[in-house]
Amino acid sequence: IAEGRRAKAIKKEVDVIMLMSTMTGTVTQMLINKDYYREFNDHKKISASAYEALFKENMSRHLKHLFKATLGYE
C-alpha cells in the first residue's frame, strides 16, 4: 500500500482498516444471503456447483470494482 501511494496509484486518504472492514462486511453479508441472492437472480435452475462458481465470480468482480473505485484516482 505504501508503494502504491508513492507511485500515486492509490489515494493517500484511504483508510486501510476501514477498507478491510468493508471487504469483510461485504463478503459476510453475501455469504449469509447467498440463498436469497440465488433466488432473486433466478439461479435456482442451475446446479449447486455451477451456482457456487458463478457466485464466487460475481463477488470477486464486485469487490474488484469496489476496491478500484475506492483506491484509484479514476
mmCIF file of C-alpha atoms in Angstrom:
data_model
loop_
_atom_site.group_PDB
_atom_site.id
_atom_site.type_symbol
_atom_site.label_atom_id
_atom_site.label_comp_id
_atom_site.label_asym_id
_atom_site.label_seq_id
_atom_site.Cartn_x
_atom_site.Cartn_y
_atom_site.Cartn_z
ATOM 1 C CA ILE A 1 0.000 0.000 0.000
ATOM 2 C CA ALA A 2 2.822 2.401 0.838
ATOM 3 C CA GLU A 3 4.424 1.625 -2.523
ATOM 4 C CA GLY A 4 1.120 2.258 -4.298
ATOM 5 C CA ARG A 5 0.803 5.598 -2.538
ATOM 6 C CA ARG A 6 4.340 6.615 -3.541
ATOM 7 C CA ALA A 7 3.578 5.679 -7.145
ATOM 8 C CA LYS A 8 0.358 7.730 -6.868
ATOM 9 C CA ALA A 9 -1.658 4.660 -7.865
ATOM 10 C CA ILE A 10 -3.520 4.715 -4.538
ATOM 11 C CA LYS A 11 -5.167 7.719 -2.909
ATOM 12 C CA LYS A 12 -3.363 8.899 0.227
ATOM 13 C CA GLU A 13 -6.549 9.384 2.224
ATOM 14 C CA VAL A 14 -7.637 5.728 2.030
ATOM 15 C CA ASP A 15 -8.225 4.246 5.485
ATOM 16 C CA VAL A 16 -6.861 0.701 5.148
ATOM 17 C CA ILE A 17 -8.627 -0.621 8.252
ATOM 18 C CA MET A 18 -11.949 0.780 7.014
ATOM 19 C CA LEU A 19 -11.338 -0.734 3.581
ATOM 20 C CA MET A 20 -10.651 -4.170 5.067
ATOM 21 C CA SER A 21 -13.764 -3.852 7.238
ATOM 22 C CA THR A 22 -15.784 -3.016 4.128
ATOM 23 C CA MET A 23 -14.463 -6.097 2.350
ATOM 24 C CA THR A 24 -15.077 -8.354 5.350
ATOM 25 C CA GLY A 25 -18.588 -6.999 5.857
ATOM 26 C CA THR A 26 -19.477 -7.329 2.181
ATOM 27 C CA VAL A 27 -18.265 -10.924 1.991
ATOM 28 C CA THR A 28 -20.000 -11.832 5.262
ATOM 29 C CA GLN A 29 -23.324 -10.360 4.154
ATOM 30 C CA MET A 30 -23.146 -12.044 0.767
ATOM 31 C CA LEU A 31 -22.389 -15.426 2.326
ATOM 32 C CA ILE A 32 -25.268 -15.027 4.783
ATOM 33 C CA ASN A 33 -27.639 -14.019 1.972
ATOM 34 C CA LYS A 34 -26.320 -16.410 -0.685
ATOM 35 C CA ASP A 35 -29.632 -18.293 -0.969
ATOM 36 C CA TYR A 36 -31.611 -15.056 -1.291
ATOM 37 C CA TYR A 37 -29.185 -13.843 -3.980
ATOM 38 C CA ARG A 38 -29.693 -17.124 -5.847
ATOM 39 C CA GLU A 39 -33.480 -16.862 -5.718
ATOM 40 C CA PHE A 40 -33.566 -13.134 -6.529
ATOM 41 C CA ASN A 41 -31.408 -13.631 -9.630
ATOM 42 C CA ASP A 42 -33.367 -16.716 -10.730
ATOM 43 C CA HIS A 43 -30.388 -19.074 -10.449
ATOM 44 C CA LYS A 44 -32.330 -21.937 -8.867
ATOM 45 C CA LYS A 45 -32.318 -23.896 -12.132
ATOM 46 C CA ILE A 46 -28.528 -24.299 -12.274
ATOM 47 C CA SER A 47 -26.614 -26.925 -10.302
ATOM 48 C CA ALA A 48 -25.185 -26.140 -6.879
ATOM 49 C CA SER A 49 -21.595 -26.366 -8.115
ATOM 50 C CA ALA A 50 -22.295 -24.107 -11.101
ATOM 51 C CA TYR A 51 -24.021 -21.620 -8.801
ATOM 52 C CA GLU A 52 -21.057 -21.628 -6.388
ATOM 53 C CA ALA A 53 -18.680 -20.820 -9.246
ATOM 54 C CA LEU A 54 -20.989 -18.075 -10.537
ATOM 55 C CA PHE A 55 -21.439 -16.634 -7.040
ATOM 56 C CA LYS A 56 -17.682 -16.515 -6.398
ATOM 57 C CA GLU A 57 -17.032 -14.897 -9.784
ATOM 58 C CA ASN A 58 -19.711 -12.251 -9.216
ATOM 59 C CA MET A 59 -18.479 -11.476 -5.702
ATOM 60 C CA SER A 60 -14.871 -11.280 -6.879
ATOM 61 C CA ARG A 61 -15.800 -8.927 -9.711
ATOM 62 C CA HIS A 62 -17.865 -6.747 -7.360
ATOM 63 C CA LEU A 63 -15.035 -6.485 -4.813
ATOM 64 C CA LYS A 64 -12.532 -5.605 -7.550
ATOM 65 C CA HIS A 65 -14.806 -2.809 -8.788
ATOM 66 C CA LEU A 66 -15.300 -1.594 -5.230
ATOM 67 C CA PHE A 67 -11.563 -1.562 -4.477
ATOM 68 C CA LYS A 68 -10.616 0.081 -7.765
ATOM 69 C CA ALA A 69 -13.197 2.811 -7.211
ATOM 70 C CA THR A 70 -12.004 3.381 -3.654
ATOM 71 C CA LEU A 71 -8.248 3.140 -4.185
ATOM 72 C CA GLY A 72 -7.766 4.629 -7.623
ATOM 73 C CA TYR A 73 -7.925 8.115 -8.973
ATOM 74 C CA GLU A 74 -10.319 7.273 -11.787
#
